[in-house]
mmCIF file of C-alpha atoms in Angstrom:
data_model
loop_
_atom_site.group_PDB
_atom_site.id
_atom_site.type_symbol
_atom_site.label_atom_id
_atom_site.label_comp_id
_atom_site.label_asym_id
_atom_site.label_seq_id
_atom_site.Cartn_x
_atom_site.Cartn_y
_atom_site.Cartn_z
ATOM 1 C CA MET A 1 57.784 -14.073 91.291
ATOM 2 C CA THR A 2 61.527 -14.530 89.984
ATOM 3 C CA ASN A 3 63.105 -17.872 89.909
ATOM 4 C CA ASN A 4 66.557 -17.158 91.260
ATOM 5 C CA ASN A 5 67.815 -20.390 89.765
ATOM 6 C CA THR A 6 67.695 -19.096 86.220
ATOM 7 C CA MET A 7 70.585 -16.703 87.081
ATOM 8 C CA GLN A 8 72.867 -19.590 88.069
ATOM 9 C CA LYS A 9 75.163 -20.488 85.176
ATOM 10 C CA LYS A 10 77.888 -22.962 84.592
ATOM 11 C CA ILE A 11 81.317 -21.239 83.566
ATOM 12 C CA LEU A 12 84.158 -23.215 81.890
ATOM 13 C CA LEU A 13 87.269 -21.322 82.769
ATOM 14 C CA LEU A 14 90.171 -21.986 80.330
ATOM 15 C CA GLY A 15 93.343 -21.139 82.393
ATOM 16 C CA SER A 16 93.519 -21.271 86.172
ATOM 17 C CA GLY A 17 96.176 -18.771 87.389
ATOM 18 C CA GLU A 18 95.778 -16.186 89.874
ATOM 19 C CA LEU A 19 93.505 -13.912 87.547
ATOM 20 C CA GLY A 20 91.451 -16.920 87.139
ATOM 21 C CA LYS A 21 91.207 -17.627 90.847
ATOM 22 C CA GLU A 22 90.036 -14.394 91.793
ATOM 23 C CA PHE A 23 87.405 -14.559 88.991
ATOM 24 C CA VAL A 24 86.219 -17.838 90.460
ATOM 25 C CA ILE A 25 85.851 -16.135 93.718
ATOM 26 C CA ALA A 26 83.872 -13.591 92.504
ATOM 27 C CA ALA A 27 81.605 -16.106 90.732
ATOM 28 C CA GLN A 28 81.299 -18.105 93.772
ATOM 29 C CA ARG A 29 79.974 -15.159 95.803
ATOM 30 C CA ILE A 30 77.074 -14.732 93.436
ATOM 31 C CA GLY A 31 76.183 -18.449 93.088
ATOM 32 C CA GLN A 32 77.790 -19.357 89.925
ATOM 33 C CA THR A 33 79.389 -22.852 89.108
ATOM 34 C CA VAL A 34 82.913 -22.882 87.793
ATOM 35 C CA ILE A 35 84.937 -25.631 86.210
ATOM 36 C CA ALA A 36 88.581 -24.574 86.140
ATOM 37 C CA VAL A 37 90.803 -26.021 83.324
ATOM 38 C CA ASP A 38 94.517 -26.037 83.136
ATOM 39 C CA SER A 39 97.568 -27.949 82.012
ATOM 40 C CA TYR A 40 98.650 -28.893 85.593
ATOM 41 C CA GLU A 41 96.814 -29.956 88.706
ATOM 42 C CA ASN A 42 96.398 -27.804 91.737
ATOM 43 C CA ALA A 43 96.467 -24.540 89.722
ATOM 44 C CA PRO A 44 95.282 -21.555 91.853
ATOM 45 C CA ALA A 45 91.755 -21.287 90.228
ATOM 46 C CA MET A 46 91.268 -25.055 90.782
ATOM 47 C CA GLN A 47 91.712 -24.549 94.503
ATOM 48 C CA VAL A 48 88.351 -22.507 94.658
ATOM 49 C CA ALA A 49 86.292 -24.004 91.826
ATOM 50 C CA HIS A 50 83.464 -26.548 91.951
ATOM 51 C CA GLY A 51 85.431 -28.835 89.712
ATOM 52 C CA PHE A 52 88.456 -29.126 87.329
ATOM 53 C CA GLU A 53 90.054 -30.464 84.306
ATOM 54 C CA VAL A 54 93.714 -31.057 83.413
ATOM 55 C CA ILE A 55 94.298 -31.078 79.672
ATOM 56 C CA ASN A 56 96.354 -29.613 76.901
ATOM 57 C CA MET A 57 94.187 -26.680 75.734
ATOM 58 C CA LEU A 58 96.042 -26.563 72.428
ATOM 59 C CA ASP A 59 94.514 -29.966 71.655
ATOM 60 C CA GLY A 60 91.122 -29.245 70.038
ATOM 61 C CA LEU A 61 89.792 -32.762 70.434
ATOM 62 C CA GLU A 62 90.429 -32.416 74.259
ATOM 63 C CA LEU A 63 88.666 -29.008 74.434
ATOM 64 C CA ASP A 64 85.826 -30.544 72.341
ATOM 65 C CA ARG A 65 85.623 -33.449 75.031
ATOM 66 C CA ILE A 66 85.362 -31.309 78.124
ATOM 67 C CA VAL A 67 82.888 -28.868 76.497
ATOM 68 C CA ALA A 68 80.649 -31.767 75.708
ATOM 69 C CA LYS A 69 81.101 -33.213 79.096
ATOM 70 C CA HIS A 70 80.231 -30.002 81.127
ATOM 71 C CA ARG A 71 77.913 -28.389 78.529
ATOM 72 C CA PRO A 72 78.600 -24.841 80.045
ATOM 73 C CA ASP A 73 76.689 -21.643 79.496
ATOM 74 C CA PHE A 74 79.902 -19.575 79.224
ATOM 75 C CA ILE A 75 83.440 -20.353 78.281
ATOM 76 C CA VAL A 76 85.956 -17.818 79.798
ATOM 77 C CA PRO A 77 89.463 -17.953 78.536
ATOM 78 C CA GLU A 78 92.121 -16.509 80.934
ATOM 79 C CA ILE A 79 95.345 -17.568 78.914
ATOM 80 C CA GLU A 80 96.411 -17.481 75.362
ATOM 81 C CA ALA A 81 97.610 -21.130 74.617
ATOM 82 C CA ILE A 82 94.112 -22.420 73.543
ATOM 83 C CA ARG A 83 92.940 -23.772 70.284
ATOM 84 C CA THR A 84 90.806 -20.662 69.990
ATOM 85 C CA GLU A 85 89.422 -21.409 66.517
ATOM 86 C CA ARG A 86 87.363 -24.095 68.308
ATOM 87 C CA PHE A 87 85.301 -21.249 70.034
ATOM 88 C CA TYR A 88 83.384 -20.635 66.749
ATOM 89 C CA ASP A 89 82.022 -23.809 66.735
ATOM 90 C CA TYR A 90 81.057 -23.634 70.461
ATOM 91 C CA GLU A 91 79.274 -20.392 69.791
ATOM 92 C CA LYS A 92 77.274 -22.083 67.058
ATOM 93 C CA GLN A 93 76.272 -24.745 69.715
ATOM 94 C CA GLY A 94 74.770 -21.870 71.737
ATOM 95 C CA ILE A 95 77.528 -21.337 74.207
ATOM 96 C CA THR A 96 78.621 -17.998 75.107
ATOM 97 C CA VAL A 97 82.345 -17.358 74.448
ATOM 98 C CA VAL A 98 83.706 -14.495 76.571
ATOM 99 C CA PRO A 99 83.826 -11.709 75.262
ATOM 100 C CA SER A 100 83.166 -13.407 71.971
ATOM 101 C CA ALA A 101 84.861 -16.116 69.740
ATOM 102 C CA LYS A 102 86.070 -13.216 67.416
ATOM 103 C CA ALA A 103 87.676 -11.361 70.391
ATOM 104 C CA ALA A 104 89.382 -14.485 71.794
ATOM 105 C CA ASN A 105 90.944 -15.333 68.374
ATOM 106 C CA PHE A 106 91.999 -11.919 67.456
ATOM 107 C CA THR A 107 93.501 -11.082 70.908
ATOM 108 C CA MET A 108 95.209 -14.518 71.452
ATOM 109 C CA ASN A 109 97.468 -13.638 68.526
ATOM 110 C CA ARG A 110 99.319 -10.277 68.386
ATOM 111 C CA LYS A 111 99.248 -10.204 64.735
ATOM 112 C CA ALA A 112 95.617 -10.237 64.351
ATOM 113 C CA ILE A 113 94.786 -7.583 66.873
ATOM 114 C CA ARG A 114 97.728 -5.182 65.778
ATOM 115 C CA ASP A 115 96.403 -5.422 62.085
ATOM 116 C CA LEU A 116 92.933 -4.813 63.349
ATOM 117 C CA ALA A 117 93.770 -1.870 65.303
ATOM 118 C CA ALA A 118 96.407 -0.376 62.805
ATOM 119 C CA LYS A 119 95.206 -1.309 59.455
ATOM 120 C CA GLU A 120 91.364 -1.562 59.884
ATOM 121 C CA LEU A 121 90.656 0.827 62.472
ATOM 122 C CA GLY A 122 93.396 3.325 61.934
ATOM 123 C CA LEU A 123 94.533 3.540 65.549
ATOM 124 C CA LYS A 124 98.171 4.930 66.092
ATOM 125 C CA THR A 125 100.412 2.214 66.931
ATOM 126 C CA ALA A 126 104.393 1.787 66.766
ATOM 127 C CA ASN A 127 105.704 0.919 63.427
ATOM 128 C CA TYR A 128 105.836 -2.910 63.226
ATOM 129 C CA ARG A 129 106.798 -5.829 60.948
ATOM 130 C CA TYR A 130 106.528 -9.606 61.541
ATOM 131 C CA ALA A 131 109.195 -12.291 61.069
ATOM 132 C CA THR A 132 109.117 -16.126 60.966
ATOM 133 C CA THR A 133 112.739 -16.731 60.680
ATOM 134 C CA ALA A 134 115.965 -15.127 62.319
ATOM 135 C CA GLN A 135 116.787 -13.870 58.682
ATOM 136 C CA GLU A 136 113.406 -12.282 58.486
ATOM 137 C CA LEU A 137 113.978 -10.581 61.869
ATOM 138 C CA GLN A 138 117.254 -9.255 60.734
ATOM 139 C CA GLN A 139 115.400 -7.460 57.774
ATOM 140 C CA ALA A 140 112.535 -6.302 60.031
ATOM 141 C CA VAL A 141 114.944 -4.642 62.380
ATOM 142 C CA SER A 142 116.679 -2.990 59.569
ATOM 143 C CA GLU A 143 113.337 -1.564 58.497
ATOM 144 C CA VAL A 144 111.822 -0.332 61.870
ATOM 145 C CA GLY A 145 115.170 0.665 63.310
ATOM 146 C CA ILE A 146 117.126 0.086 66.429
ATOM 147 C CA PRO A 147 116.248 0.033 69.382
ATOM 148 C CA CYS A 148 113.047 -2.047 68.809
ATOM 149 C CA VAL A 149 111.203 -4.519 70.837
ATOM 150 C CA VAL A 150 110.506 -8.179 69.744
ATOM 151 C CA LYS A 151 107.665 -10.195 70.945
ATOM 152 C CA PRO A 152 106.353 -13.717 70.091
ATOM 153 C CA LEU A 153 102.794 -13.497 68.623
ATOM 154 C CA MET A 154 101.595 -15.793 71.132
ATOM 155 C CA SER A 155 102.939 -15.572 74.663
ATOM 156 C CA SER A 156 101.816 -14.270 78.078
ATOM 157 C CA SER A 157 103.392 -12.332 81.188
ATOM 158 C CA GLY A 158 106.103 -11.031 79.085
ATOM 159 C CA LYS A 159 107.584 -14.420 77.958
ATOM 160 C CA GLY A 160 109.935 -14.271 75.070
ATOM 161 C CA GLN A 161 109.913 -10.334 75.007
ATOM 162 C CA SER A 162 113.063 -8.434 74.751
ATOM 163 C CA THR A 163 114.630 -5.254 73.458
ATOM 164 C CA ILE A 164 117.214 -4.996 70.581
ATOM 165 C CA LYS A 165 119.766 -2.409 71.449
ATOM 166 C CA SER A 166 122.410 -3.359 68.884
ATOM 167 C CA GLU A 167 122.728 -5.725 65.933
ATOM 168 C CA SER A 168 124.444 -8.185 68.150
ATOM 169 C CA ASP A 169 121.260 -8.759 69.975
ATOM 170 C CA ILE A 170 119.180 -10.006 66.929
ATOM 171 C CA GLU A 171 120.040 -13.588 67.251
ATOM 172 C CA LYS A 172 119.510 -13.740 70.968
ATOM 173 C CA ALA A 173 116.240 -11.985 70.712
ATOM 174 C CA TRP A 174 115.001 -14.536 68.056
ATOM 175 C CA ASN A 175 116.066 -17.486 70.196
ATOM 176 C CA TYR A 176 114.581 -16.041 73.337
ATOM 177 C CA ALA A 177 111.199 -15.205 71.544
ATOM 178 C CA VAL A 178 111.025 -18.747 70.180
ATOM 179 C CA GLU A 179 111.666 -20.311 73.467
ATOM 180 C CA GLY A 180 108.829 -18.024 75.053
ATOM 181 C CA SER A 181 106.157 -18.544 72.478
ATOM 182 C CA ARG A 182 103.126 -20.488 73.362
ATOM 183 C CA GLY A 183 101.032 -22.456 70.973
ATOM 184 C CA ASP A 184 102.252 -23.609 67.475
ATOM 185 C CA VAL A 185 102.991 -20.262 65.932
ATOM 186 C CA VAL A 186 106.694 -19.483 65.616
ATOM 187 C CA GLU A 187 106.410 -15.901 64.383
ATOM 188 C CA VAL A 188 107.337 -12.570 66.022
ATOM 189 C CA ILE A 189 106.239 -9.029 65.896
ATOM 190 C CA VAL A 190 109.085 -6.425 65.765
ATOM 191 C CA GLU A 191 108.026 -2.868 67.108
ATOM 192 C CA ALA A 192 109.828 0.520 66.716
ATOM 193 C CA PHE A 193 110.667 1.760 70.085
ATOM 194 C CA VAL A 194 108.155 4.460 71.240
ATOM 195 C CA LYS A 195 109.697 7.261 73.265
ATOM 196 C CA PHE A 196 106.761 7.162 75.715
ATOM 197 C CA ASN A 197 106.443 9.078 78.950
ATOM 198 C CA SER A 198 104.302 6.479 80.640
ATOM 199 C CA GLU A 199 102.365 3.443 79.859
ATOM 200 C CA ILE A 200 98.558 2.703 81.033
ATOM 201 C CA THR A 201 96.134 0.067 81.177
ATOM 202 C CA LEU A 202 92.583 1.191 80.609
ATOM 203 C CA LEU A 203 90.105 -1.384 81.801
ATOM 204 C CA THR A 204 87.269 -1.231 79.444
ATOM 205 C CA VAL A 205 83.808 -2.986 80.368
ATOM 206 C CA THR A 206 81.563 -3.641 77.276
ATOM 207 C CA GLN A 207 78.010 -4.620 78.095
ATOM 208 C CA ASN A 208 74.990 -6.283 76.543
ATOM 209 C CA GLY A 209 72.558 -3.450 75.784
ATOM 210 C CA ASN A 210 74.273 -1.018 78.044
ATOM 211 C CA PRO A 211 77.186 1.726 77.414
ATOM 212 C CA THR A 212 80.810 0.763 77.415
ATOM 213 C CA LEU A 213 82.266 1.936 80.777
ATOM 214 C CA PHE A 214 85.911 2.863 81.715
ATOM 215 C CA CYS A 215 87.973 2.407 84.908
ATOM 216 C CA ALA A 216 90.324 5.114 86.083
ATOM 217 C CA PRO A 217 93.576 4.621 84.205
ATOM 218 C CA ILE A 218 96.145 2.289 85.602
ATOM 219 C CA GLY A 219 99.835 3.036 85.461
ATOM 220 C CA HIS A 220 102.386 0.344 85.657
ATOM 221 C CA ARG A 221 105.983 -0.519 85.385
ATOM 222 C CA GLN A 222 107.513 -3.762 83.647
ATOM 223 C CA GLU A 223 110.805 -5.617 83.858
ATOM 224 C CA ARG A 224 111.387 -8.514 81.653
ATOM 225 C CA GLY A 225 108.236 -7.864 79.818
ATOM 226 C CA ASP A 226 106.153 -8.384 83.094
ATOM 227 C CA TYR A 227 104.576 -5.927 85.381
ATOM 228 C CA GLN A 228 106.263 -5.169 88.692
ATOM 229 C CA GLU A 229 104.121 -2.472 90.199
ATOM 230 C CA SER A 230 100.786 -0.989 89.129
ATOM 231 C CA TRP A 231 98.923 1.939 90.547
ATOM 232 C CA GLN A 232 95.456 3.591 90.208
ATOM 233 C CA PRO A 233 94.577 6.413 89.431
ATOM 234 C CA ALA A 234 97.557 7.193 86.825
ATOM 235 C CA VAL A 235 98.081 10.747 86.079
ATOM 236 C CA VAL A 236 96.806 11.440 82.431
ATOM 237 C CA SER A 237 95.790 14.444 80.800
ATOM 238 C CA ASP A 238 92.082 14.910 79.866
ATOM 239 C CA LYS A 239 93.054 14.952 76.316
ATOM 240 C CA ASP A 240 94.952 11.774 76.369
ATOM 241 C CA LEU A 241 92.447 9.987 78.412
ATOM 242 C CA PHE A 242 89.716 10.944 75.963
ATOM 243 C CA GLU A 243 91.945 9.580 73.019
ATOM 244 C CA ALA A 244 92.604 6.440 74.850
ATOM 245 C CA GLN A 245 88.911 5.959 75.815
ATOM 246 C CA ASP A 246 87.979 6.535 72.131
ATOM 247 C CA MET A 247 90.450 3.866 70.855
ATOM 248 C CA ALA A 248 89.437 1.372 73.508
ATOM 249 C CA GLU A 249 85.836 1.824 72.514
ATOM 250 C CA LYS A 250 86.556 1.283 68.747
ATOM 251 C CA VAL A 251 88.688 -1.758 69.265
ATOM 252 C CA THR A 252 86.527 -3.688 71.808
ATOM 253 C CA GLU A 253 83.442 -2.688 69.798
ATOM 254 C CA ALA A 254 84.939 -4.282 66.656
ATOM 255 C CA LEU A 255 85.642 -7.361 68.693
ATOM 256 C CA GLY A 256 82.137 -7.713 70.019
ATOM 257 C CA GLY A 257 80.725 -9.407 73.044
ATOM 258 C CA ALA A 258 80.495 -8.465 76.709
ATOM 259 C CA GLY A 259 83.266 -8.654 79.383
ATOM 260 C CA LEU A 260 86.182 -6.599 80.726
ATOM 261 C CA PHE A 261 89.209 -5.868 78.474
ATOM 262 C CA GLY A 262 92.670 -4.585 79.536
ATOM 263 C CA VAL A 263 93.725 -2.225 76.860
ATOM 264 C CA GLU A 264 97.234 -1.072 76.988
ATOM 265 C CA PHE A 265 98.537 2.330 75.695
ATOM 266 C CA PHE A 266 101.741 4.252 75.559
ATOM 267 C CA LEU A 267 101.503 8.118 76.324
ATOM 268 C CA ALA A 268 104.165 10.011 74.383
ATOM 269 C CA ASP A 269 104.729 13.756 73.579
ATOM 270 C CA ASP A 270 102.949 13.324 70.238
ATOM 271 C CA GLY A 271 99.816 11.619 71.742
ATOM 272 C CA VAL A 272 98.517 8.236 72.632
ATOM 273 C CA TYR A 273 99.671 4.967 70.968
ATOM 274 C CA PHE A 274 97.603 1.604 71.181
ATOM 275 C CA SER A 275 99.856 -1.011 72.442
ATOM 276 C CA GLU A 276 97.953 -4.364 73.237
ATOM 277 C CA LEU A 277 94.663 -5.745 74.395
ATOM 278 C CA SER A 278 93.570 -8.678 76.485
ATOM 279 C CA PRO A 279 89.937 -9.835 76.541
ATOM 280 C CA ARG A 280 89.918 -10.446 80.294
ATOM 281 C CA PRO A 281 91.085 -9.049 83.397
ATOM 282 C CA HIS A 282 94.622 -7.749 83.318
ATOM 283 C CA ASP A 283 97.408 -8.514 85.584
ATOM 284 C CA THR A 284 98.064 -4.764 86.241
ATOM 285 C CA GLY A 285 94.439 -4.653 87.136
ATOM 286 C CA MET A 286 95.204 -6.468 90.341
ATOM 287 C CA VAL A 287 95.537 -3.082 92.020
ATOM 288 C CA THR A 288 91.572 -3.079 92.092
ATOM 289 C CA LEU A 289 91.856 -5.816 94.820
ATOM 290 C CA ALA A 290 93.153 -2.930 96.976
ATOM 291 C CA GLY A 291 89.597 -1.557 97.111
ATOM 292 C CA THR A 292 90.485 1.409 94.662
ATOM 293 C CA GLN A 293 86.884 1.009 93.107
ATOM 294 C CA ASN A 294 83.468 -0.049 94.008
ATOM 295 C CA PHE A 295 83.746 -3.215 91.961
ATOM 296 C CA ASN A 296 87.153 -4.901 91.303
ATOM 297 C CA GLU A 297 88.011 -5.993 87.810
ATOM 298 C CA PHE A 298 86.995 -9.574 88.307
ATOM 299 C CA GLU A 299 83.538 -8.568 89.723
ATOM 300 C CA LEU A 300 83.202 -6.173 86.611
ATOM 301 C CA HIS A 301 84.129 -9.162 84.171
ATOM 302 C CA LEU A 302 81.512 -11.398 85.792
ATOM 303 C CA ARG A 303 78.773 -8.785 85.838
ATOM 304 C CA ALA A 304 79.284 -7.831 82.211
ATOM 305 C CA ILE A 305 79.259 -11.588 81.296
ATOM 306 C CA LEU A 306 76.001 -12.317 83.254
ATOM 307 C CA SER A 307 74.451 -9.091 81.812
ATOM 308 C CA LEU A 308 74.039 -7.788 85.299
ATOM 309 C CA PRO A 309 73.714 -3.907 84.974
ATOM 310 C CA ILE A 310 76.604 -1.839 86.257
ATOM 311 C CA PHE A 311 75.255 1.498 87.486
ATOM 312 C CA GLU A 312 78.794 3.130 87.713
ATOM 313 C CA ILE A 313 82.474 2.387 88.210
ATOM 314 C CA LYS A 314 83.493 4.732 91.193
ATOM 315 C CA LEU A 315 87.170 5.389 92.044
ATOM 316 C CA GLU A 316 87.201 5.339 95.791
ATOM 317 C CA LYS A 317 91.007 5.162 96.864
ATOM 318 C CA THR A 318 94.275 5.619 95.414
ATOM 319 C CA GLY A 319 96.010 2.151 95.412
ATOM 320 C CA ALA A 320 98.982 0.315 94.268
ATOM 321 C CA SER A 321 100.015 -3.401 93.836
ATOM 322 C CA ALA A 322 103.661 -4.803 93.790
ATOM 323 C CA VAL A 323 104.589 -8.491 92.809
ATOM 324 C CA ILE A 324 106.015 -10.950 95.127
ATOM 325 C CA LEU A 325 108.471 -12.955 92.991
ATOM 326 C CA ALA A 326 110.033 -16.326 93.325
ATOM 327 C CA SER A 327 113.851 -16.297 93.428
ATOM 328 C CA GLY A 328 114.396 -19.915 92.390
ATOM 329 C CA ASP A 329 112.895 -23.348 91.649
ATOM 330 C CA SER A 330 110.975 -25.129 94.210
ATOM 331 C CA GLN A 331 108.446 -28.013 94.197
ATOM 332 C CA ASN A 332 107.032 -26.962 97.351
ATOM 333 C CA PRO A 333 107.266 -23.208 98.120
ATOM 334 C CA THR A 334 106.737 -21.620 101.387
ATOM 335 C CA TYR A 335 106.688 -18.061 102.511
ATOM 336 C CA SER A 336 108.272 -15.824 105.317
ATOM 337 C CA GLY A 337 107.623 -12.314 106.200
ATOM 338 C CA ILE A 338 103.950 -12.528 105.798
ATOM 339 C CA GLU A 339 103.313 -11.325 109.502
ATOM 340 C CA GLU A 340 105.427 -8.295 108.942
ATOM 341 C CA LEU A 341 103.646 -7.342 105.819
ATOM 342 C CA ALA A 342 100.227 -7.929 107.561
ATOM 343 C CA ALA A 343 101.045 -5.601 110.283
ATOM 344 C CA LEU A 344 101.565 -2.507 108.019
ATOM 345 C CA PRO A 345 98.594 -0.073 107.859
ATOM 346 C CA LYS A 346 96.295 0.110 104.805
ATOM 347 C CA THR A 347 97.927 -2.987 103.416
ATOM 348 C CA ASP A 348 96.560 -6.379 102.099
ATOM 349 C CA PHE A 349 98.048 -9.215 100.177
ATOM 350 C CA ARG A 350 97.343 -12.205 98.014
ATOM 351 C CA ILE A 351 99.381 -15.329 97.985
ATOM 352 C CA PHE A 352 98.260 -17.230 94.764
ATOM 353 C CA GLY A 353 99.075 -20.898 95.869
ATOM 354 C CA LYS A 354 101.033 -21.997 92.995
ATOM 355 C CA PRO A 355 102.206 -25.410 93.674
ATOM 356 C CA THR A 356 105.569 -24.881 92.201
ATOM 357 C CA SER A 357 108.086 -21.808 91.739
ATOM 358 C CA ARG A 358 110.814 -20.801 89.161
ATOM 359 C CA PRO A 359 112.958 -17.618 89.088
ATOM 360 C CA TYR A 360 110.819 -14.624 88.700
ATOM 361 C CA ARG A 361 107.402 -16.462 88.749
ATOM 362 C CA ARG A 362 104.763 -14.187 90.236
ATOM 363 C CA MET A 363 103.681 -16.008 93.468
ATOM 364 C CA GLY A 364 101.736 -13.291 95.257
ATOM 365 C CA VAL A 365 100.947 -9.525 95.235
ATOM 366 C CA ALA A 366 101.203 -6.926 97.996
ATOM 367 C CA LEU A 367 98.242 -4.355 98.076
ATOM 368 C CA MET A 368 98.327 -0.831 99.275
ATOM 369 C CA SER A 369 95.676 1.807 99.462
ATOM 370 C CA ASP A 370 95.153 5.374 100.813
ATOM 371 C CA THR A 371 92.772 8.483 100.402
ATOM 372 C CA LEU A 372 92.338 9.869 96.832
ATOM 373 C CA GLU A 373 94.278 12.775 97.973
ATOM 374 C CA THR A 374 97.560 10.793 98.580
ATOM 375 C CA PRO A 375 99.708 10.835 95.515
ATOM 376 C CA ALA A 376 99.906 7.618 93.833
ATOM 377 C CA GLN A 377 103.738 7.279 93.650
ATOM 378 C CA GLU A 378 103.817 7.411 97.526
ATOM 379 C CA VAL A 379 101.398 4.487 97.718
ATOM 380 C CA VAL A 380 103.570 2.663 95.048
ATOM 381 C CA GLU A 381 106.688 3.071 97.254
ATOM 382 C CA ARG A 382 104.885 1.673 100.292
ATOM 383 C CA ALA A 383 103.783 -1.263 98.138
ATOM 384 C CA LYS A 384 107.175 -2.265 96.964
ATOM 385 C CA VAL A 385 108.529 -2.020 100.529
ATOM 386 C CA ALA A 386 105.598 -4.426 101.554
ATOM 387 C CA ALA A 387 106.283 -6.879 98.775
ATOM 388 C CA LYS A 388 110.030 -7.063 99.614
ATOM 389 C CA MET A 389 109.220 -8.250 103.054
ATOM 390 C CA VAL A 390 107.939 -11.500 101.684
ATOM 391 C CA THR A 391 110.401 -14.254 100.888
ATOM 392 C CA VAL A 392 109.767 -17.311 98.862
ATOM 393 C CA ASN A 393 111.428 -20.081 100.498
ATOM 394 C CA LEU A 394 112.785 -22.770 98.163
#
């Protein structure tokens, strides 16, 4: 007879935003214990977790303290701004870092993951350089050419990312990148502009002792470096999809561990370009909350972490997500238009419960689904209309 208590694990979630919140809900549903950690109180995931801690996760001693206090079975990072080098010590203590200490360290820093992909694994990427000063940025731009994209090595949700369209943009791009940088790394990556036709996220699930699985590709549109709408399935040729899956499998295998990775690609006339990778559920993957698959991305991440076998990932509907953004600063945001959105057919939504708002902060998402025969673009347009019905009141 199996003792069901052996499956109950304690998870320390580092970062408690909306993605972490959905992960906690998935974990709660199958009896796991989660302690949510972030730098501010009442973060979304804290609202549904068993317990919480408020610390600066870039403080290694503070991280050590809460790890020793809670003695988790798993450490699940949800953001970049963490003293990730401590993860190697936690692994030596017998704690599983998700997906692995190597994956967390490499992917929290764009330099490490880009060099792994381009130099070690030989994946096709945009031409790129690094810069640690405004003068180095000037030189890097002259080498990769204009237009080009500048991103901090450590940031999230598009913060600090901009496109240089003329030499007059260089100083502004440097200042914006430094302002949007997370952690104590002041360095940027400068990428040549890829003339892509579309960009996709390939949710890739690595498992302990079982094959790597792929979700149907997700298309997305960005503004200010952050996604605005995503849809599943994206239209991708068999050739490009095979190429993307091959790249995703190579890079996730090199990073090791089990869990869900969000691997981003550009699709261009001359093939597929590797762009970025997150070792956790991806914001564009919130479209899976529309019931597009038999398991959403948070459930897949959890099952892979717990070594629960995943028989298959089956696409069941066409779906889209569209973000609900704040227009200004508020210490107590409220919402109007929810009733109108809820009255729409084949529609759902999430309000994340963030305690404060600022301009363009993602406060919720509208979700739309339809049959697999329905064109994705039609579902996207309906999701955009639904999202615009909701106003964040300041």
